[in-house]
Short mmCIF file of C-alpha atoms in Angstrom, two decimals:
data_model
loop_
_atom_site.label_atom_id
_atom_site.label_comp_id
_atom_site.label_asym_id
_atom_site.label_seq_id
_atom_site.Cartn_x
_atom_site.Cartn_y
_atom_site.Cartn_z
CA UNK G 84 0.00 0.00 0.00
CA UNK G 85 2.37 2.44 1.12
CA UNK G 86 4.70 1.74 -2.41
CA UNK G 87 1.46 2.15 -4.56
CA UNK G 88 0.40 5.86 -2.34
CA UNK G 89 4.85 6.54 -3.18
CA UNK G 90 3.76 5.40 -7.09
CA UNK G 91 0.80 8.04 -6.76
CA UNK G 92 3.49 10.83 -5.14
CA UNK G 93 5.29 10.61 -7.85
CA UNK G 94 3.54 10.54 -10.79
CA UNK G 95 1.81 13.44 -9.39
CA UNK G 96 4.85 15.63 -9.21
CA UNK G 97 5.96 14.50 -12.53
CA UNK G 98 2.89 15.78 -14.00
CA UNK G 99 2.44 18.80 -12.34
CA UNK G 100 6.26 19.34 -13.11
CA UNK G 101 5.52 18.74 -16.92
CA UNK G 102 2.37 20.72 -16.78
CA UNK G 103 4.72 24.04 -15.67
CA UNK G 104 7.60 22.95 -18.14
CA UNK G 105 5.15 22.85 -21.11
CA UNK G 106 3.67 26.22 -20.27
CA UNK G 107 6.60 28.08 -19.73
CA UNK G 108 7.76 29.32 -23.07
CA UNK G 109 10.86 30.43 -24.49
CA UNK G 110 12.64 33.68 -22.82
CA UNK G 111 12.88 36.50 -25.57
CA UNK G 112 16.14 36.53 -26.98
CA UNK G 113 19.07 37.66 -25.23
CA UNK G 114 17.11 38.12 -22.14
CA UNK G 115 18.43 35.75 -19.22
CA UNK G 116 16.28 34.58 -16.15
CA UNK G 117 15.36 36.40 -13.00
CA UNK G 118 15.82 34.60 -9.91
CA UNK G 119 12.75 36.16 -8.38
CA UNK G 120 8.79 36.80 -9.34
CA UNK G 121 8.90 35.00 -12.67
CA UNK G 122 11.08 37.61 -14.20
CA UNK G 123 13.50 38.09 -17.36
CA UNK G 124 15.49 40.52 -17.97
CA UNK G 125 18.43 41.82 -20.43
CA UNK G 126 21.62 44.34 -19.81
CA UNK G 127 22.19 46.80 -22.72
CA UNK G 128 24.15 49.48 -24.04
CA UNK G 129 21.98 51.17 -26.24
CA UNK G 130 23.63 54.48 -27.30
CA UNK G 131 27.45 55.79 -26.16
CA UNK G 132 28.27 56.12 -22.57
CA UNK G 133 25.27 54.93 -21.92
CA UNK G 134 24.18 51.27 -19.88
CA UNK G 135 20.39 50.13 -19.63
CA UNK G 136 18.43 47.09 -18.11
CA UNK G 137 14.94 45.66 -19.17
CA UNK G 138 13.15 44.24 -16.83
CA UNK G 139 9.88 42.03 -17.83
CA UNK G 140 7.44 39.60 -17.07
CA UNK G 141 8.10 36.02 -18.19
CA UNK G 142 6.76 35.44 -21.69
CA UNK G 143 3.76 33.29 -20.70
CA UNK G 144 2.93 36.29 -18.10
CA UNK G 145 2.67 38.38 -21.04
CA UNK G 146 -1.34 38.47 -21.99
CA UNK G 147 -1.72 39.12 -25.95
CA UNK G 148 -5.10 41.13 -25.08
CA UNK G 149 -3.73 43.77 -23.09
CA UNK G 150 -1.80 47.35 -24.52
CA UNK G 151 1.96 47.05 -23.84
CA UNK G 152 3.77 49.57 -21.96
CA UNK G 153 7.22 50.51 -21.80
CA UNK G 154 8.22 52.60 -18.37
CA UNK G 155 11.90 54.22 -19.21
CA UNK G 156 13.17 55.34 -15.88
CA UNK G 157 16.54 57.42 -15.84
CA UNK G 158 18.64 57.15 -12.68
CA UNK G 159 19.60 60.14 -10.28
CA UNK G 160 22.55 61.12 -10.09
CA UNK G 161 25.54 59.31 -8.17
CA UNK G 162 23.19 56.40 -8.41
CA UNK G 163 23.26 53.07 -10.82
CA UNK G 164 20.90 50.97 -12.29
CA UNK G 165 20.75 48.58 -9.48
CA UNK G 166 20.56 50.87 -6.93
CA UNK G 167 18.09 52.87 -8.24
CA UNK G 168 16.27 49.25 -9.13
CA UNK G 169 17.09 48.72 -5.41
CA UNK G 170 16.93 45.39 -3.08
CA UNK G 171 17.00 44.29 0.45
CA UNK G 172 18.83 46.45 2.64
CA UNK G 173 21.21 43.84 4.66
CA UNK G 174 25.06 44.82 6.69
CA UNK G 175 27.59 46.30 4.80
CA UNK G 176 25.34 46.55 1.65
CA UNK G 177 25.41 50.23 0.16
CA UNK G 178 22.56 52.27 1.70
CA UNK G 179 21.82 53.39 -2.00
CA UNK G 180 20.44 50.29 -3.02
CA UNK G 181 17.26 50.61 -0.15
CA UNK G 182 16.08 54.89 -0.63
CA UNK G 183 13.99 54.80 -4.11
CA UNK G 184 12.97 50.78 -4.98
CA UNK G 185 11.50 51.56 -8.56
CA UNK G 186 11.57 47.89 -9.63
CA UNK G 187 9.46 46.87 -6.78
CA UNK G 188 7.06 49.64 -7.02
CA UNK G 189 7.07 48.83 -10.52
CA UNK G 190 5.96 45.06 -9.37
CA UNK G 191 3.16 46.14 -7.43
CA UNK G 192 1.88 48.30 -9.85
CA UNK G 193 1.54 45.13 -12.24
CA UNK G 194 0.31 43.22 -9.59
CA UNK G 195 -2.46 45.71 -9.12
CA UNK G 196 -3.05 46.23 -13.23
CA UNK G 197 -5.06 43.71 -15.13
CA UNK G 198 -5.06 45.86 -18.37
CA UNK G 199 -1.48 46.14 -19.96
CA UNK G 200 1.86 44.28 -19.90
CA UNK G 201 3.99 46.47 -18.35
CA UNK G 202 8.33 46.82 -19.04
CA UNK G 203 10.61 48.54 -16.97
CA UNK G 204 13.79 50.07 -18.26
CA UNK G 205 16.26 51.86 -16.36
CA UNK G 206 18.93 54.09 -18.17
CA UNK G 207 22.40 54.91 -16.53
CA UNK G 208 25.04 57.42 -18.21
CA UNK G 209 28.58 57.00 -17.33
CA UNK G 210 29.84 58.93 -14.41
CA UNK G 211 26.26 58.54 -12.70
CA UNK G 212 25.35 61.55 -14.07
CA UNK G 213 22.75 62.68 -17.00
CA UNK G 214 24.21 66.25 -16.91
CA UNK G 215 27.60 65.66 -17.05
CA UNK G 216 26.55 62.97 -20.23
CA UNK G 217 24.58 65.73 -22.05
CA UNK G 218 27.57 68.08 -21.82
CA UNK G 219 29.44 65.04 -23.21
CA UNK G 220 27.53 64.44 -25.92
CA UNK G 221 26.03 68.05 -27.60
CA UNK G 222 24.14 66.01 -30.02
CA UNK G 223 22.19 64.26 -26.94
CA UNK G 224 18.73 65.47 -28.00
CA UNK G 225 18.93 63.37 -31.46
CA UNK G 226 21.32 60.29 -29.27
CA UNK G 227 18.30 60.36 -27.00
CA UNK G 228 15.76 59.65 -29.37
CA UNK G 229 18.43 56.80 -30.77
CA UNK G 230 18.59 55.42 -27.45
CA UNK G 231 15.01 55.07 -27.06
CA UNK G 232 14.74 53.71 -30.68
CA UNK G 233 17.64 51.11 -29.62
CA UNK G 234 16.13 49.80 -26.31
CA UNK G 235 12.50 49.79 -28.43
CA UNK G 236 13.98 46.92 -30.81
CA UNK G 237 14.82 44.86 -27.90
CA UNK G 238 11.28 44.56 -26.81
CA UNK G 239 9.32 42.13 -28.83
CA UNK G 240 6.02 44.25 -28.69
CA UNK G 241 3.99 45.49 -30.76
CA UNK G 242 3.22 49.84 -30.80
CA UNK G 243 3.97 50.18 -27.02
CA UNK G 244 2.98 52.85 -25.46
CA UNK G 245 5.44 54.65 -23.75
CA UNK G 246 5.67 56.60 -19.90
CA UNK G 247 9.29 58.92 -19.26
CA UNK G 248 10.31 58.96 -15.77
CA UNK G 249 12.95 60.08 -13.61
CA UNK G 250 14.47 61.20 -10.24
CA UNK G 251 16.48 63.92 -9.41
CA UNK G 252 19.59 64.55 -12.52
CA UNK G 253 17.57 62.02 -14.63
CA UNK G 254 15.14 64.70 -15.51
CA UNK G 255 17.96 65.81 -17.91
CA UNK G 256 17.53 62.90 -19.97
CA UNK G 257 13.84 63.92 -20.35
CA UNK G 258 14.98 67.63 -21.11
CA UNK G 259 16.91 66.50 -24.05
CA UNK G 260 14.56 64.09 -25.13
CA UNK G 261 12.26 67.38 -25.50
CA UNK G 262 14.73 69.38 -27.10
CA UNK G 263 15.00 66.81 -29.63
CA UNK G 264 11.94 67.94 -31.69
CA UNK G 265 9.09 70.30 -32.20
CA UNK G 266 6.30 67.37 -30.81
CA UNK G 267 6.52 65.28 -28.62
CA UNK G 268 5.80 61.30 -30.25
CA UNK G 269 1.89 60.59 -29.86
CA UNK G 270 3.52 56.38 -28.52
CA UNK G 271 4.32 59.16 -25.48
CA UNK G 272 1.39 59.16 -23.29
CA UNK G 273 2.75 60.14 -19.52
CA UNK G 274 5.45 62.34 -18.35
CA UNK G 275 6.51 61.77 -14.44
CA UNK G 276 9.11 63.83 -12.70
CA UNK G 277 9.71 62.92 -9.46
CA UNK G 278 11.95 65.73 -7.85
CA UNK G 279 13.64 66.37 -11.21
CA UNK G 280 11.99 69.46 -13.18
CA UNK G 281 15.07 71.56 -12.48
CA UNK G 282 16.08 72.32 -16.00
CA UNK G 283 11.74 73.34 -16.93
CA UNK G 284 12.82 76.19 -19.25
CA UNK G 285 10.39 78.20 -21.41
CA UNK G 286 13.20 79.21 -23.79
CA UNK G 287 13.61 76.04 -25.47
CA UNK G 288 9.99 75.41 -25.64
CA UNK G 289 8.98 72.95 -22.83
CA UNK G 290 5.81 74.42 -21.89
CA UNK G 291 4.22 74.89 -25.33
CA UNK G 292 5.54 71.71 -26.33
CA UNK G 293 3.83 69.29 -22.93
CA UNK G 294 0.54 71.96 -24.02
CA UNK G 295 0.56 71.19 -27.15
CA UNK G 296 1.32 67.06 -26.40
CA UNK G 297 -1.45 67.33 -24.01
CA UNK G 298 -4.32 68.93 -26.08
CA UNK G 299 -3.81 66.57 -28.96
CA UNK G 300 -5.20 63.43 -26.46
CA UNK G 301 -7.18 63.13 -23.52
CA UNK G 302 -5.16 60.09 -22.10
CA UNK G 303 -1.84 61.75 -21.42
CA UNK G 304 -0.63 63.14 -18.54
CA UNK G 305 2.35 65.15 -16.83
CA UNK G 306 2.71 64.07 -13.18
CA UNK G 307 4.83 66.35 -11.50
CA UNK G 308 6.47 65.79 -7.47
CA UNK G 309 8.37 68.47 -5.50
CA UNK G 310 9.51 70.12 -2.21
CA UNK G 311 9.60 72.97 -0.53
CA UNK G 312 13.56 73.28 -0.90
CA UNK G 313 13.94 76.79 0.17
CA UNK G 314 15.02 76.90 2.82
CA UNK G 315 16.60 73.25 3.62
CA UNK G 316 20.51 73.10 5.23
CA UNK G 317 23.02 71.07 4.95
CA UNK G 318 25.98 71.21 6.78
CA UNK G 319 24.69 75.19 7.48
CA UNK G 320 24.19 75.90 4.06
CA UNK G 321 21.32 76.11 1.79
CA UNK G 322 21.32 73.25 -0.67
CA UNK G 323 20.00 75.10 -3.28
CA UNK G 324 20.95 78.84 -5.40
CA UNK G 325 18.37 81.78 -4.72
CA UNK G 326 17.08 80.59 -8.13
CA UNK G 327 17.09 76.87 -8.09
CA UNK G 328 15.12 73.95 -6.54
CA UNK G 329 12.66 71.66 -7.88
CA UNK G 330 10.07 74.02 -5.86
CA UNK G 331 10.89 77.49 -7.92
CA UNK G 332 11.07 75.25 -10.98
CA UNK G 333 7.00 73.71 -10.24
CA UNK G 334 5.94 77.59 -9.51
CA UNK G 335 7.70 78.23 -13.21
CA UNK G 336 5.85 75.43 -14.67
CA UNK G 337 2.37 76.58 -13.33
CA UNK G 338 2.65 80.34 -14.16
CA UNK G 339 3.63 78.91 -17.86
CA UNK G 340 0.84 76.50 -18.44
CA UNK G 341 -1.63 79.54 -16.33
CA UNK G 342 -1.29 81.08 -19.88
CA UNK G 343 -3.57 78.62 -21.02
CA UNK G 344 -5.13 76.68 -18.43
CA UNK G 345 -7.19 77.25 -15.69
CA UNK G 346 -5.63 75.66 -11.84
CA UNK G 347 -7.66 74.29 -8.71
CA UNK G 348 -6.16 73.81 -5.56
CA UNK G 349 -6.45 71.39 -2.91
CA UNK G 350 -4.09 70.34 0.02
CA UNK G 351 -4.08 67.21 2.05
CA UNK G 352 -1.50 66.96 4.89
CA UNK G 353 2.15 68.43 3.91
CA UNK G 354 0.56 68.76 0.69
CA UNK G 355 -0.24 71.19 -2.25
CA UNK G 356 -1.42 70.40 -5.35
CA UNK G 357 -2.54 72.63 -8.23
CA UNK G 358 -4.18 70.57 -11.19
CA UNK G 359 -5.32 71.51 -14.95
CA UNK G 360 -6.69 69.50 -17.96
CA UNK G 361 -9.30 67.42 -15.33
CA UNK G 362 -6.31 66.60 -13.43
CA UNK G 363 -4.12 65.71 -16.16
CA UNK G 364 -1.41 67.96 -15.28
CA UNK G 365 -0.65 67.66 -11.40
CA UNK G 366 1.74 69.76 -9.72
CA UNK G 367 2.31 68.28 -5.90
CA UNK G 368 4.36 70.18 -4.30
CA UNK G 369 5.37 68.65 -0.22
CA UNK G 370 5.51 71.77 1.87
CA UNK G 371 8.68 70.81 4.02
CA UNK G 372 7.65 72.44 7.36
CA UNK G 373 10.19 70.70 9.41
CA UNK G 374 12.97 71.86 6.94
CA UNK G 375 14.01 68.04 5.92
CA UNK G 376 15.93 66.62 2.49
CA UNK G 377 12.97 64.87 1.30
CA UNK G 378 14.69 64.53 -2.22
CA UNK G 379 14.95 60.82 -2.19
CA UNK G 380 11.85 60.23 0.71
CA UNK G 381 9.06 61.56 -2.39
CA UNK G 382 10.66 58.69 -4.38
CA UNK G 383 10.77 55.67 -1.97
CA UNK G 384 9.94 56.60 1.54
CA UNK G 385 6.26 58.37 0.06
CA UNK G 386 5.78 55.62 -2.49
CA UNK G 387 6.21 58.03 -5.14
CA UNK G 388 7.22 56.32 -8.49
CA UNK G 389 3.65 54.01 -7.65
CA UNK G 390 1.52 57.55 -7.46
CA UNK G 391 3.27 59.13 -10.07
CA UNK G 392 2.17 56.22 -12.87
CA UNK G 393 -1.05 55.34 -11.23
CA UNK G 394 -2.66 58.57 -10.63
CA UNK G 395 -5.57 59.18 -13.56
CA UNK G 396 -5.60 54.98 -13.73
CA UNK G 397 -8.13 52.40 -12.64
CA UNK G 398 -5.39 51.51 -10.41
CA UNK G 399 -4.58 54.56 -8.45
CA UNK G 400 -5.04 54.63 -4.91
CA UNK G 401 -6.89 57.94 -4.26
CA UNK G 402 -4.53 58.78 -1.89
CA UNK G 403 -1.21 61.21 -2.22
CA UNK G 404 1.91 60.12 -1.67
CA UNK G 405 3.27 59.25 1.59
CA UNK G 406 4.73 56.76 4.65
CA UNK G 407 4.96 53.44 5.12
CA UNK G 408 6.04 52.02 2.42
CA UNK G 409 3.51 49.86 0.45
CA UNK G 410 5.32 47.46 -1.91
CA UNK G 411 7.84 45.64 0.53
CA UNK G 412 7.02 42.26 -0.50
CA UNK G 413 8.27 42.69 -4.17
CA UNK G 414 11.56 43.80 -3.18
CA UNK G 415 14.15 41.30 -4.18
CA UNK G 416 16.67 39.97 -1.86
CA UNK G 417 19.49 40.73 -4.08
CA UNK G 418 20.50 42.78 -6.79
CA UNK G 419 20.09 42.57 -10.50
CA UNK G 420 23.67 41.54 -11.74
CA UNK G 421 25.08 41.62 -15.26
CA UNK G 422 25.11 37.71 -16.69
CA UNK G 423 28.23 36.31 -17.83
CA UNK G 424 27.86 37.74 -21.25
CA UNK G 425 28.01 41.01 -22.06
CA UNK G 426 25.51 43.12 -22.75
CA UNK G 427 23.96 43.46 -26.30
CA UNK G 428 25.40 46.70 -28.03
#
């Protein structure tokens, strides 16, 4: 009896072993396998001085019926791909890799939507800085388009539609990317600047060219998170000029789209947000009344990435950003690491 209930055992687990090997299909090519929530993912250098990572769902995860989107993601600066991906936090592990956690943000989200497969790709520039790369590279608005174009091909899906996001110095990326034409593409459907508006400049055309992006479909947005930066110290001094700050560059922003939209305000806690277009462009700005470097807390700490590409979705939370942290089961124990190959050029 007991060797026939054994028999039984194992039959069982070879089926249900051959049922999962028969519907896992084939990785996409060059991608290798995650060890963690059914995952595959690719290294790349898409464009010069330049290093990027895909990060996407298993191919049999990937549901035909639903719209594909691509999330690009450019790092902060002094920060790479993997800590700006982030992982556990554990002793002697750098305390970058546990302040902004996009990638598990970025699993929640997915976990939460039922209506498109989404892809994650985070961009690093060499030196850890988008600045110092554009200044590199004076051709960057046309290399940026190239890069996008590049990291596109690797992505075996068809007419994605595309969200730009950033932290901090990888809101130059997203400058140049604007500077690279009149219009903005129409595959562009959501702009999200976490902290990184610094270089908004109505000289080269930003404002008329997010209106103009904006008017032309109901369905895009331009997400916009900031801090009352003012007056913050560090080390006694102010970290930012009389002029700068992500907080004078959101009031620039508003009084140039005020030209042609109509604002409400509302506030909720630390708050302040001014919205136009039915809430399609949102300007939150935190007011800061304890003084406090929040420049990496909007990100991570405040859940910020996950408001910033739900908000005007079926999934979004109706509530603003803020503490505790809401996606701590998807973080992954370790971090992403660059397979034995190297990455595709």
């Amino acid at each position: 009896m007991r060797r026939y209930l054994l028999q039984i055992i194992i039959m069982s687990v070879i089926v249900v072993c051959s049922e999962k090997l028969f519907a896992a299909e084939p990785l996409w090519n060059g991608f290798v396998q995650s060890s963690w929530f059914d995952e595959q993912y690719q290294y790349l250098k898409p464009g010069p001085e330049v290093r990027a990572i895909v990060v996407a769902p298993r191919p049999e995860r990937i549901k035909p019926q639903r719209i594909n989107r691509v999330v690009l993601f450019t790092t902060p600066n002094g920060n790479t791909i993997e800590q700006t991906l982030g992982c556990e936090q554990k002793a002697g592990r750098d305390w970058h890799f546990d302040i902004q956690h996009i990638a598990a943000q970025h699993r929640q989200w997915q976990s939460l939507n039922e209506r498109e497969n989404l892809i994650l790709v985070c961009l690093e520039a060499k030196g850890l800085s988008w600045p110092g790369w554009r200044a590199r590279h004076p051709d960057n608005p046309q290399l940026i388009r190239d890069v996008i174009a590049a990291i596109l091909k690797q992505i075996p899906l068809k007419n994605p539609r595309l969200t730009l996001a950033c932290h901090s110095g990888g809101g130059s990326f997203l400058w140049g990317f604007l500077n690279g034409s009149d219009t903005i593409p129409p595959e562009v459907d959501r702009f999200v600047l976490l902290d990184a508006n610094y270089s908004f400049s109505t000289a080269d055309g930003h404002g008329k060219k997010f209106s103009d992006w904006l008017q032309s479909d109901k369905g895009r947005s331009l997400i916009v998170m900031a801090y009352d930066d003012r007056n913050v110290l560090f080390r006694g001094k102010k970290v930012v000029s009389p002029t700068g700050g992500t907080f004078r560059a959101t009031q620039r922003m508003r009084v140039e789209f005020e030209k042609t939209y109509a604002f409400q305000e509302s506030g909720a806690g630390d708050f302040k947000i001014a919205t136009a277009l039915k809430g399609r462009i949102r300007l939150l700005v935190h007011q800061n009344p304890q003084n406090q470097i929040l420049h990496t807390q909007l990100v991570g700490e405040m859940n910020g990435y996950l408001y910033g590409v739900t908000v005007n979705t079926p999934e979004a939370q109706d509530k603003l950003p803020g503490s505790p942290r809401s996606y701590t089961r998807w973080i992954q124990p370790e971090p992403f690491t660059m397979p034995e190959e190297k990455a595709v050029p």
